[in-house]
C-alpha atoms as a printed R data frame, in Angstrom:
    type eleno elety resid chain resno       x       y       z
1   ATOM     1    CA   MET     A     1 115.299  15.043  56.159
2   ATOM     2    CA   THR     A     2 118.723  16.692  56.208
3   ATOM     3    CA   VAL     A     3 121.553  14.685  57.750
4   ATOM     4    CA   THR     A     4 123.388  16.623  60.470
5   ATOM     5    CA   ARG     A     5 127.142  16.156  60.171
6   ATOM     6    CA   PHE     A     6 129.198  16.717  63.289
7   ATOM     7    CA   ALA     A     7 132.715  15.984  64.462
8   ATOM     8    CA   ILE     A     8 133.856  14.787  67.889
9   ATOM     9    CA   VAL     A     9 136.915  15.681  69.944
10  ATOM    10    CA   GLY     A    10 137.479  12.981  72.553
11  ATOM    11    CA   GLY     A    11 137.373   9.223  72.418
12  ATOM    12    CA   GLY     A    12 136.201   8.238  75.901
13  ATOM    13    CA   TRP     A    13 133.083   6.764  77.430
14  ATOM    14    CA   ARG     A    14 130.898   9.806  76.780
15  ATOM    15    CA   ALA     A    15 132.017  10.233  73.178
16  ATOM    16    CA   ALA     A    16 130.792   6.690  72.516
17  ATOM    17    CA   PHE     A    17 127.194   7.827  73.111
18  ATOM    18    CA   TYR     A    18 127.417  10.148  70.115
19  ATOM    19    CA   LEU     A    19 128.936   7.411  67.991
20  ATOM    20    CA   ARG     A    20 126.161   4.972  68.910
21  ATOM    21    CA   VAL     A    21 123.439   7.540  68.250
22  ATOM    22    CA   ALA     A    22 124.830   8.336  64.809
23  ATOM    23    CA   ALA     A    23 125.142   4.622  64.005
24  ATOM    24    CA   ALA     A    24 121.516   4.006  65.057
25  ATOM    25    CA   LEU     A    25 120.174   7.051  63.165
26  ATOM    26    CA   PRO     A    26 122.164   7.319  59.915
27  ATOM    27    CA   GLU     A    27 119.261   9.162  58.278
28  ATOM    28    CA   ARG     A    28 119.568  11.913  60.923
29  ATOM    29    CA   PHE     A    29 123.243  12.120  61.945
30  ATOM    30    CA   ALA     A    30 126.728  11.436  60.587
31  ATOM    31    CA   VAL     A    31 130.100  11.706  62.312
32  ATOM    32    CA   SER     A    32 132.512  13.449  59.956
33  ATOM    33    CA   GLY     A    33 135.521  12.502  62.080
34  ATOM    34    CA   LEU     A    34 136.807  11.972  65.603
35  ATOM    35    CA   LEU     A    35 139.973  13.379  67.144
36  ATOM    36    CA   SER     A    36 141.597  11.511  70.035
37  ATOM    37    CA   ARG     A    37 145.104  11.284  71.472
38  ATOM    38    CA   ASP     A    38 144.599   7.590  72.292
39  ATOM    39    CA   ALA     A    39 145.892   5.520  69.359
40  ATOM    40    CA   ALA     A    40 144.248   2.300  70.573
41  ATOM    41    CA   ARG     A    41 140.926   4.050  70.981
42  ATOM    42    CA   ARG     A    42 141.204   5.581  67.504
43  ATOM    43    CA   ALA     A    43 141.745   2.137  66.011
44  ATOM    44    CA   THR     A    44 138.755   0.701  67.867
45  ATOM    45    CA   ILE     A    45 136.464   3.532  66.773
46  ATOM    46    CA   ALA     A    46 137.556   3.247  63.149
47  ATOM    47    CA   SER     A    47 136.912  -0.491  63.241
48  ATOM    48    CA   GLU     A    48 133.603  -0.488  65.125
49  ATOM    49    CA   PHE     A    49 131.959   2.620  63.677
50  ATOM    50    CA   GLY     A    50 133.747   3.224  60.384
51  ATOM    51    CA   VAL     A    51 134.544   6.786  61.475
52  ATOM    52    CA   GLY     A    52 137.662   8.579  60.272
53  ATOM    53    CA   THR     A    53 140.157   9.561  62.984
54  ATOM    54    CA   PRO     A    54 142.331  12.426  61.684
55  ATOM    55    CA   GLY     A    55 145.478  13.321  63.569
56  ATOM    56    CA   THR     A    56 145.024  17.079  63.991
57  ATOM    57    CA   LEU     A    57 142.262  19.578  64.672
58  ATOM    58    CA   ASP     A    58 142.865  21.167  61.270
59  ATOM    59    CA   ASP     A    59 142.313  17.819  59.588
60  ATOM    60    CA   LEU     A    60 139.156  17.250  61.666
61  ATOM    61    CA   LEU     A    61 137.695  20.596  60.623
62  ATOM    62    CA   ALA     A    62 138.576  19.927  57.003
63  ATOM    63    CA   GLY     A    63 135.694  17.452  57.055
64  ATOM    64    CA   ASP     A    64 133.369  20.481  57.196
65  ATOM    65    CA   PRO     A    65 131.186  19.487  60.178
66  ATOM    66    CA   ALA     A    66 128.193  21.648  61.086
67  ATOM    67    CA   PHE     A    67 129.523  21.692  64.651
68  ATOM    68    CA   VAL     A    68 132.005  19.945  66.921
69  ATOM    69    CA   VAL     A    69 131.072  17.907  69.973
70  ATOM    70    CA   VAL     A    70 133.688  18.447  72.693
71  ATOM    71    CA   ALA     A    71 133.858  15.419  75.001
72  ATOM    72    CA   THR     A    72 137.225  15.924  76.655
73  ATOM    73    CA   PRO     A    73 138.494  15.936  80.276
74  ATOM    74    CA   TRP     A    74 137.544  18.976  82.361
75  ATOM    75    CA   PRO     A    75 140.981  20.666  82.404
76  ATOM    76    CA   VAL     A    76 141.259  20.469  78.594
77  ATOM    77    CA   THR     A    77 137.748  21.585  77.708
78  ATOM    78    CA   PRO     A    78 137.856  25.380  78.293
79  ATOM    79    CA   GLY     A    79 140.939  25.916  76.125
80  ATOM    80    CA   LEU     A    80 139.535  23.747  73.343
81  ATOM    81    CA   ILE     A    81 136.191  25.562  73.427
82  ATOM    82    CA   ALA     A    82 138.006  28.893  73.194
83  ATOM    83    CA   GLU     A    83 140.132  27.706  70.273
84  ATOM    84    CA   LEU     A    84 137.128  26.458  68.326
85  ATOM    85    CA   ALA     A    85 135.196  29.637  69.073
86  ATOM    86    CA   GLY     A    86 138.166  31.656  67.832
87  ATOM    87    CA   ARG     A    87 137.988  29.757  64.551
88  ATOM    88    CA   GLY     A    88 134.263  30.444  64.260
89  ATOM    89    CA   VAL     A    89 133.332  26.781  64.734
90  ATOM    90    CA   PRO     A    90 130.036  26.040  66.536
91  ATOM    91    CA   VAL     A    91 130.490  23.861  69.621
92  ATOM    92    CA   LEU     A    92 128.298  21.432  71.538
93  ATOM    93    CA   THR     A    93 130.322  20.750  74.656
94  ATOM    94    CA   GLU     A    94 129.849  18.102  77.280
95  ATOM    95    CA   THR     A    95 129.197  19.197  80.859
96  ATOM    96    CA   PRO     A    96 130.571  20.960  82.713
97  ATOM    97    CA   PRO     A    97 132.248  23.447  80.349
98  ATOM    98    CA   ALA     A    98 135.003  24.185  82.915
99  ATOM    99    CA   PRO     A    99 136.171  22.507  86.142
100 ATOM   100    CA   ASP     A   100 135.820  25.429  88.586
101 ATOM   101    CA   ASP     A   101 134.414  28.930  89.066
102 ATOM   102    CA   ALA     A   102 137.557  30.585  87.688
103 ATOM   103    CA   GLY     A   103 137.306  28.522  84.510
104 ATOM   104    CA   LEU     A   104 133.599  29.264  84.211
105 ATOM   105    CA   ARG     A   105 134.208  33.014  84.518
106 ATOM   106    CA   ALA     A   106 136.897  32.845  81.833
107 ATOM   107    CA   LEU     A   107 134.290  31.453  79.424
108 ATOM   108    CA   ALA     A   108 131.867  34.353  79.916
109 ATOM   109    CA   PRO     A   109 133.023  36.355  76.844
110 ATOM   110    CA   LEU     A   110 132.409  33.318  74.626
111 ATOM   111    CA   ALA     A   111 128.687  33.468  75.394
112 ATOM   112    CA   THR     A   112 128.468  36.435  73.027
113 ATOM   113    CA   THR     A   113 131.457  35.924  70.727
114 ATOM   114    CA   GLY     A   114 131.150  32.179  70.131
115 ATOM   115    CA   ARG     A   115 128.440  29.807  69.015
116 ATOM   116    CA   ILE     A   116 128.425  27.435  71.977
117 ATOM   117    CA   GLN     A   117 125.802  25.169  73.496
118 ATOM   118    CA   VAL     A   118 126.100  22.569  76.245
119 ATOM   119    CA   ALA     A   119 124.910  18.968  76.053
120 ATOM   120    CA   GLU     A   120 122.999  18.998  79.354
121 ATOM   121    CA   GLN     A   121 120.943  15.976  78.406
122 ATOM   122    CA   TYR     A   122 118.989  15.041  81.541
123 ATOM   123    CA   GLN     A   123 116.138  17.426  80.749
124 ATOM   124    CA   TYR     A   124 115.652  15.443  77.524
125 ATOM   125    CA   GLN     A   125 115.474  11.980  79.060
126 ATOM   126    CA   PRO     A   126 111.891  10.830  78.421
127 ATOM   127    CA   LEU     A   127 110.695  10.637  82.040
128 ATOM   128    CA   HIS     A   128 112.268  13.953  83.062
129 ATOM   129    CA   ALA     A   129 110.914  15.574  79.887
130 ATOM   130    CA   ALA     A   130 107.434  14.306  80.815
131 ATOM   131    CA   ARG     A   131 107.823  15.664  84.358
132 ATOM   132    CA   LEU     A   132 108.854  19.049  83.000
133 ATOM   133    CA   GLU     A   133 105.764  19.025  80.797
134 ATOM   134    CA   VAL     A   134 103.575  18.386  83.865
135 ATOM   135    CA   VAL     A   135 105.190  21.348  85.646
136 ATOM   136    CA   GLN     A   136 104.931  23.648  82.620
137 ATOM   137    CA   SER     A   137 101.309  22.667  81.981
138 ATOM   138    CA   GLY     A   138 100.257  24.277  85.264
139 ATOM   139    CA   ARG     A   139  98.630  21.105  86.627
140 ATOM   140    CA   LEU     A   140 100.538  21.491  89.900
141 ATOM   141    CA   GLY     A   141 100.027  25.240  90.153
142 ATOM   142    CA   ALA     A   142 102.984  27.367  91.249
143 ATOM   143    CA   VAL     A   143 105.788  24.949  92.149
144 ATOM   144    CA   SER     A   144 107.593  25.673  95.410
145 ATOM   145    CA   GLN     A   145 109.602  22.508  96.070
146 ATOM   146    CA   ALA     A   146 111.579  19.987  94.034
147 ATOM   147    CA   ARG     A   147 113.448  17.063  95.524
148 ATOM   148    CA   VAL     A   148 115.705  15.394  92.966
149 ATOM   149    CA   SER     A   149 117.671  12.224  93.555
150 ATOM   150    CA   ALA     A   150 118.450  11.290  89.981
151 ATOM   151    CA   ALA     A   151 121.792  12.753  88.861
152 ATOM   152    CA   HIS     A   152 125.022  14.106  90.272
153 ATOM   153    CA   GLY     A   153 126.260  17.674  90.680
154 ATOM   154    CA   TYR     A   154 125.421  20.046  87.850
155 ATOM   155    CA   HIS     A   155 123.043  17.517  86.253
156 ATOM   156    CA   GLY     A   156 120.918  17.291  89.391
157 ATOM   157    CA   VAL     A   157 121.101  21.063  89.865
158 ATOM   158    CA   ASP     A   158 119.930  21.665  86.294
159 ATOM   159    CA   LEU     A   159 116.824  19.544  86.872
160 ATOM   160    CA   ILE     A   160 116.078  21.305  90.162
161 ATOM   161    CA   ARG     A   161 116.413  24.737  88.564
162 ATOM   162    CA   ARG     A   162 114.147  23.774  85.657
163 ATOM   163    CA   PHE     A   163 111.480  22.232  87.896
164 ATOM   164    CA   LEU     A   164 111.492  25.329  90.143
165 ATOM   165    CA   GLY     A   165 111.981  27.956  87.437
166 ATOM   166    CA   LEU     A   166 115.140  29.285  89.105
167 ATOM   167    CA   ASP     A   167 117.480  31.597  87.225
168 ATOM   168    CA   ARG     A   168 119.853  33.915  89.106
169 ATOM   169    CA   GLU     A   169 118.120  34.042  92.459
170 ATOM   170    CA   PRO     A   170 120.444  34.066  95.499
171 ATOM   171    CA   LEU     A   171 120.571  30.664  97.163
172 ATOM   172    CA   THR     A   172 121.438  29.696 100.708
173 ATOM   173    CA   ILE     A   173 122.906  26.197 100.534
174 ATOM   174    CA   THR     A   174 123.356  23.767 103.394
175 ATOM   175    CA   ALA     A   175 124.581  20.231 102.827
176 ATOM   176    CA   HIS     A   176 125.482  17.019 104.601
177 ATOM   177    CA   ARG     A   177 127.586  14.071 103.479
178 ATOM   178    CA   PHE     A   178 126.655  10.581 104.705
179 ATOM   179    CA   VAL     A   179 128.764   7.483 104.052
180 ATOM   180    CA   SER     A   180 127.107   4.072 104.326
181 ATOM   181    CA   PRO     A   181 127.947   0.487 103.302
182 ATOM   182    CA   ILE     A   182 126.587  -1.031 100.100
183 ATOM   183    CA   VAL     A   183 127.283  -4.121  98.032
184 ATOM   184    CA   ALA     A   184 129.492  -3.016  95.141
185 ATOM   185    CA   SER     A   185 127.440  -1.972  92.135
186 ATOM   186    CA   PRO     A   186 128.088  -2.483  88.445
187 ATOM   187    CA   ASP     A   187 130.137   0.278  86.815
188 ATOM   188    CA   ARG     A   188 130.973   1.428  83.297
189 ATOM   189    CA   ALA     A   189 132.848  -1.827  82.720
190 ATOM   190    CA   GLY     A   190 129.888  -4.009  83.751
191 ATOM   191    CA   PRO     A   191 128.835  -6.107  86.755
192 ATOM   192    CA   PRO     A   192 131.309  -6.605  89.633
193 ATOM   193    CA   ALA     A   193 133.461  -9.736  89.549
194 ATOM   194    CA   ASP     A   194 132.569 -10.680  93.120
195 ATOM   195    CA   GLU     A   195 130.490  -9.540  96.077
196 ATOM   196    CA   ARG     A   196 132.171  -6.998  98.300
197 ATOM   197    CA   ILE     A   197 131.085  -4.169 100.564
198 ATOM   198    CA   VAL     A   198 132.118  -0.648  99.564
199 ATOM   199    CA   GLU     A   199 131.324   2.832 100.811
200 ATOM   200    CA   SER     A   200 128.406   4.765  99.340
201 ATOM   201    CA   ASP     A   201 129.007   8.520  99.487
202 ATOM   202    CA   GLN     A   202 125.689  10.380  99.643
203 ATOM   203    CA   VAL     A   203 125.264  14.161  99.620
204 ATOM   204    CA   ILE     A   204 121.995  15.801 100.663
205 ATOM   205    CA   ALA     A   205 121.712  19.565 100.127
206 ATOM   206    CA   PHE     A   206 119.035  22.215 100.594
207 ATOM   207    CA   LEU     A   207 118.935  25.040  98.037
208 ATOM   208    CA   ASP     A   208 116.856  27.768  99.655
209 ATOM   209    CA   ALA     A   209 115.653  30.536  97.346
210 ATOM   210    CA   GLY     A   210 113.252  31.984  99.926
211 ATOM   211    CA   ASP     A   211 110.026  31.219  98.080
212 ATOM   212    CA   ARG     A   212 111.258  27.959  96.528
213 ATOM   213    CA   LEU     A   213 113.228  25.047  97.910
214 ATOM   214    CA   GLY     A   214 115.361  22.592  95.993
215 ATOM   215    CA   ILE     A   215 116.550  19.408  97.692
216 ATOM   216    CA   TYR     A   216 119.502  17.664  96.081
217 ATOM   217    CA   ASP     A   217 120.063  14.059  97.167
218 ATOM   218    CA   PHE     A   218 122.448  11.741  95.357
219 ATOM   219    CA   SER     A   219 125.026   9.004  95.666
220 ATOM   220    CA   PRO     A   220 127.015   7.865  92.602
221 ATOM   221    CA   ASP     A   221 125.829   4.266  93.105
222 ATOM   222    CA   GLN     A   222 122.444   5.287  91.720
223 ATOM   223    CA   TYR     A   223 123.736   5.421  88.142
224 ATOM   224    CA   PHE     A   224 124.453   1.692  87.987
225 ATOM   225    CA   SER     A   225 123.215   0.051  91.198
226 ATOM   226    CA   TRP     A   226 120.360  -2.440  91.010
227 ATOM   227    CA   VAL     A   227 119.309  -1.589  94.591
228 ATOM   228    CA   ARG     A   228 119.457   2.234  94.610
229 ATOM   229    CA   ALA     A   229 116.577   3.826  92.709
230 ATOM   230    CA   SER     A   230 116.171   7.394  91.508
231 ATOM   231    CA   ARG     A   231 113.529   9.567  93.204
232 ATOM   232    CA   VAL     A   232 111.812  12.810  92.224
233 ATOM   233    CA   LEU     A   233 109.219  14.802  94.182
234 ATOM   234    CA   ILE     A   234 107.795  18.073  92.832
235 ATOM   235    CA   ARG     A   235 105.273  20.009  94.916
236 ATOM   236    CA   GLY     A   236 103.032  22.857  93.835
237 ATOM   237    CA   GLU     A   237 100.076  24.685  95.349
238 ATOM   238    CA   ARG     A   238  97.538  22.509  93.492
239 ATOM   239    CA   GLY     A   239  99.285  19.140  93.563
240 ATOM   240    CA   GLU     A   240 102.451  17.105  93.498
241 ATOM   241    CA   LEU     A   241 104.329  14.713  91.254
242 ATOM   242    CA   HIS     A   242 105.955  11.886  93.199
243 ATOM   243    CA   GLY     A   243 107.906   9.446  91.054
244 ATOM   244    CA   ARG     A   244 105.342   8.706  88.350
245 ATOM   245    CA   THR     A   245 102.198   9.537  90.370
246 ATOM   246    CA   VAL     A   246 100.500  12.894  89.811
247 ATOM   247    CA   ARG     A   247  98.081  14.143  92.460
248 ATOM   248    CA   THR     A   248  96.111  17.266  91.593
249 ATOM   249    CA   LEU     A   249  92.882  19.104  92.382
250 ATOM   250    CA   LEU     A   250  90.162  19.497  89.766
251 ATOM   251    CA   ASP     A   251  88.687  22.026  92.204
252 ATOM   252    CA   HIS     A   252  89.090  22.579  95.916
253 ATOM   253    CA   ARG     A   253  86.738  19.660  96.692
254 ATOM   254    CA   THR     A   254  87.780  17.215  93.964
255 ATOM   255    CA   PRO     A   255  91.129  15.383  94.018
256 ATOM   256    CA   ALA     A   256  92.467  13.478  91.030
257 ATOM   257    CA   VAL     A   257  95.272  10.922  90.791
258 ATOM   258    CA   GLY     A   258  97.012   9.831  87.601
259 ATOM   259    CA   GLU     A   259 100.142   7.951  86.559
260 ATOM   260    CA   LEU     A   260 102.861   8.680  84.047
261 ATOM   261    CA   VAL     A   261 102.640   5.600  81.836
262 ATOM   262    CA   ARG     A   262 105.605   4.536  79.727
263 ATOM   263    CA   HIS     A   263 104.901   3.046  76.284
264 ATOM   264    CA   ASP     A   264 107.480   0.799  74.607
265 ATOM   265    CA   ALA     A   265 106.985  -1.155  71.412
266 ATOM   266    CA   GLY     A   266 108.178  -4.742  71.007
267 ATOM   267    CA   HIS     A   267 106.434  -6.216  74.075
268 ATOM   268    CA   ASP     A   268 103.942  -9.098  74.281
269 ATOM   269    CA   GLY     A   269 104.035 -10.079  70.640
270 ATOM   270    CA   ASN     A   270 104.178  -6.539  69.262
271 ATOM   271    CA   LEU     A   271 106.213  -6.676  66.038
272 ATOM   272    CA   GLU     A   272 107.132  -3.014  65.623
273 ATOM   273    CA   GLY     A   273 110.628  -3.650  66.983
274 ATOM   274    CA   TYR     A   274 111.841  -2.738  70.452
275 ATOM   275    CA   HIS     A   275 111.920   1.025  71.016
276 ATOM   276    CA   HIS     A   276 110.552   3.673  73.339
277 ATOM   277    CA   VAL     A   277 107.360   5.324  72.079
278 ATOM   278    CA   GLY     A   278 106.484   7.930  74.705
279 ATOM   279    CA   ILE     A   279 104.841   8.755  78.038
280 ATOM   280    CA   THR     A   280 101.190   9.554  78.737
281 ATOM   281    CA   LEU     A   281  99.163  10.945  81.629
282 ATOM   282    CA   GLY     A   282  95.607   9.738  81.177
283 ATOM   283    CA   ASP     A   283  94.701  10.398  77.559
284 ATOM   284    CA   THR     A   284  97.402  13.071  77.096
285 ATOM   285    CA   TRP     A   285 100.785  12.449  75.529
286 ATOM   286    CA   LEU     A   286 103.345  14.268  77.684
287 ATOM   287    CA   TYR     A   287 106.302  13.010  75.667
288 ATOM   288    CA   ARG     A   288 106.744  11.374  72.267
289 ATOM   289    CA   ASN     A   289 110.073   9.888  71.234
290 ATOM   290    CA   PRO     A   290 111.171  11.752  68.076
291 ATOM   291    CA   PHE     A   291 113.554   8.951  67.065
292 ATOM   292    CA   VAL     A   292 111.137   6.044  66.630
293 ATOM   293    CA   PRO     A   293 111.916   3.272  65.711
294 ATOM   294    CA   ALA     A   294 115.621   3.445  66.619
295 ATOM   295    CA   ARG     A   295 116.566   1.151  69.485
296 ATOM   296    CA   LEU     A   296 118.079   3.644  71.935
297 ATOM   297    CA   ALA     A   297 118.377   3.733  75.717
298 ATOM   298    CA   ASP     A   298 116.809   6.758  77.421
299 ATOM   299    CA   ASP     A   299 120.130   8.550  77.850
300 ATOM   300    CA   GLU     A   300 120.936   7.918  74.191
301 ATOM   301    CA   ILE     A   301 117.552   9.423  73.264
302 ATOM   302    CA   ALA     A   302 118.539  12.453  75.338
303 ATOM   303    CA   VAL     A   303 121.923  12.733  73.579
304 ATOM   304    CA   ALA     A   304 120.206  12.418  70.198
305 ATOM   305    CA   THR     A   305 117.866  15.221  71.252
306 ATOM   306    CA   CYS     A   306 120.865  17.422  72.089
307 ATOM   307    CA   LEU     A   307 122.302  16.771  68.617
308 ATOM   308    CA   ALA     A   308 118.981  17.478  66.890
309 ATOM   309    CA   ARG     A   309 118.402  20.668  68.876
310 ATOM   310    CA   MET     A   310 121.949  21.822  68.174
311 ATOM   311    CA   GLY     A   311 121.182  21.672  64.470
312 ATOM   312    CA   GLU     A   312 117.940  23.574  65.059
313 ATOM   313    CA   TRP     A   313 119.703  26.146  67.251
314 ATOM   314    CA   LEU     A   314 122.170  26.898  64.465
315 ATOM   315    CA   GLU     A   315 119.131  27.707  62.311
316 ATOM   316    CA   GLY     A   316 117.724  30.099  64.918
317 ATOM   317    CA   GLY     A   317 115.900  27.624  67.164
318 ATOM   318    CA   PRO     A   318 115.870  27.448  70.977
319 ATOM   319    CA   ASP     A   319 118.890  26.634  73.119
320 ATOM   320    CA   VAL     A   320 120.007  23.097  73.766
321 ATOM   321    CA   CYS     A   321 121.354  24.374  77.089
322 ATOM   322    CA   SER     A   322 123.026  27.759  77.059
323 ATOM   323    CA   LEU     A   323 126.592  28.253  78.219
324 ATOM   324    CA   SER     A   324 125.192  30.646  80.825
325 ATOM   325    CA   ASP     A   325 122.799  28.033  82.262
326 ATOM   326    CA   ALA     A   326 125.443  25.307  82.307
327 ATOM   327    CA   ALA     A   327 127.928  27.603  84.045
328 ATOM   328    CA   GLN     A   328 125.370  28.447  86.719
329 ATOM   329    CA   ASP     A   329 124.475  24.784  87.217
330 ATOM   330    CA   HIS     A   330 128.113  23.894  87.870
331 ATOM   331    CA   HIS     A   331 128.637  26.975  90.056
332 ATOM   332    CA   ILE     A   332 125.788  25.814  92.305
333 ATOM   333    CA   GLY     A   333 127.064  22.242  92.195
334 ATOM   334    CA   LEU     A   334 130.475  23.440  93.410
335 ATOM   335    CA   ALA     A   335 128.769  25.379  96.217
336 ATOM   336    CA   ILE     A   336 126.983  22.179  97.286
337 ATOM   337    CA   GLU     A   337 130.327  20.382  97.428
338 ATOM   338    CA   GLU     A   338 131.812  23.223  99.480
339 ATOM   339    CA   ALA     A   339 128.906  23.203 101.923
340 ATOM   340    CA   ALA     A   340 129.148  19.421 102.339
341 ATOM   341    CA   ARG     A   341 132.935  19.413 102.690
342 ATOM   342    CA   PHE     A   342 133.203  22.144 105.313
343 ATOM   343    CA   GLY     A   343 129.854  21.711 107.050
344 ATOM   344    CA   ARG     A   344 128.830  25.348 106.676
345 ATOM   345    CA   SER     A   345 126.226  27.298 104.755
346 ATOM   346    CA   VAL     A   346 127.241  28.782 101.433
347 ATOM   347    CA   THR     A   347 125.431  31.617  99.694
348 ATOM   348    CA   THR     A   348 125.424  32.123  95.946
349 ATOM   349    CA   ARG     A   349 124.626  35.697  94.943
350 ATOM   350    CA   GLY     A   350 123.360  35.858  91.394
351 ATOM   351    CA   HIS     A   351 125.084  34.358  88.360
352 ATOM   352    CA   VAL     A   352 128.664  33.118  88.528
353 ATOM   353    CA   TRP     A   353 129.604  35.508  85.705
354 ATOM   354    CA   ASP     A   354 128.283  38.519  87.618
355 ATOM   355    CA   ALA     A   355 129.501  37.631  91.103
356 ATOM   356    CA   PRO     A   356 132.903  38.618  92.506
357 ATOM   357    CA   GLU     A   357 135.304  35.767  93.187
358 ATOM   358    CA   ASP     A   358 134.623  35.925  96.931
359 ATOM   359    CA   ALA     A   359 130.849  35.735  96.368
360 ATOM   360    CA   SER     A   360 130.354  32.896  98.844
361 ATOM   361    CA   GLY     A   361 130.062  33.752 102.496
362 ATOM   362    CA   PRO     A   362 127.909  33.487 105.610
363 ATOM   363    CA   PRO     A   363 124.257  33.135 104.627
364 ATOM   364    CA   PRO     A   364 121.785  35.939 105.267
365 ATOM   365    CA   ARG     A   365 119.023  35.299 107.790
366 ATOM   366    CA   ARG     A   366 116.281  34.659 105.318
367 ATOM   367    CA   GLY     A   367 114.342  32.011 103.488
368 ATOM   368    CA   MET     A   368 112.683  28.760 104.500
369 ATOM   369    CA   LEU     A   369 115.706  27.374 106.274
370 ATOM   370    CA   GLY     A   370 116.810  30.661 107.884
371 ATOM   371    CA   ARG     A   371 113.601  31.598 109.646
């Protein structure tokens, strides 16, 4: 198997995922170098991962990576993507590719002139990948509703759009923000030092496409909290998927109920080593982990999948997540924030790259929520 060599720009929390994946899968991936402005972080990375940390972009590219992972702050990312595209360097950029609609529109020409993909990894997390397989298999029939409480902003929007098969359809968006008390959760640094009550900021939004309805529901606590679970409900004409339970009809008189069952090695005396194996529904494998037996968390499996698919995409394979899709996800995510902030409906009209800058406005009287 060919080893995929890639470079990284950025030395923060997200860049560490790529470093850990490469360290766990040396037969699949290698980091040719990492560029970061933080001297302390560069020293830590060199010590912990044995990765070179050149001082300039020219020196980074001299390592001849197949592509560059861009994991930089939002304001920096668009300019860096453009510079790499101008040099003919393939890019796998973290989400979102730009901070606002103006930045997203400025990236539109790069969709055809550059070789750019976006590391929108949630679709590749094992459970979400299994849910997508259920939807795409037709078991639920035509899907008309997806309620996703599993990821913030553009990540949650991307899952909703994939579950519903939405592309550039106009959306009428209404949203509500609700603040409630919660015991402080762990964060990126680990568990809290003491017990204290903080505010939990929840946004619930309805994305009305007329014949399909997406419901976005998320509070940031869900990423780390031990008492705030993720929730997914997908409804079609022949059944629904609620969490891990699939209810379908074999025919109009015969219901069937099944569960998405997770399989992990290393339990109950199993000596294969701890790793995720896959997810089944009955006797059907919906998802198989392609990185067995590496010991990776689900989000690390998803990041590894982005890296693997980026290599395949450069050879003519399918998108990881296109720049166009990622731009639309963030455009809709920004519209949700606008609707929640100002307490009014917002309408998106087509793709952010096609719409005029004043594309949002009073919603038309149409769709499930407008009747």
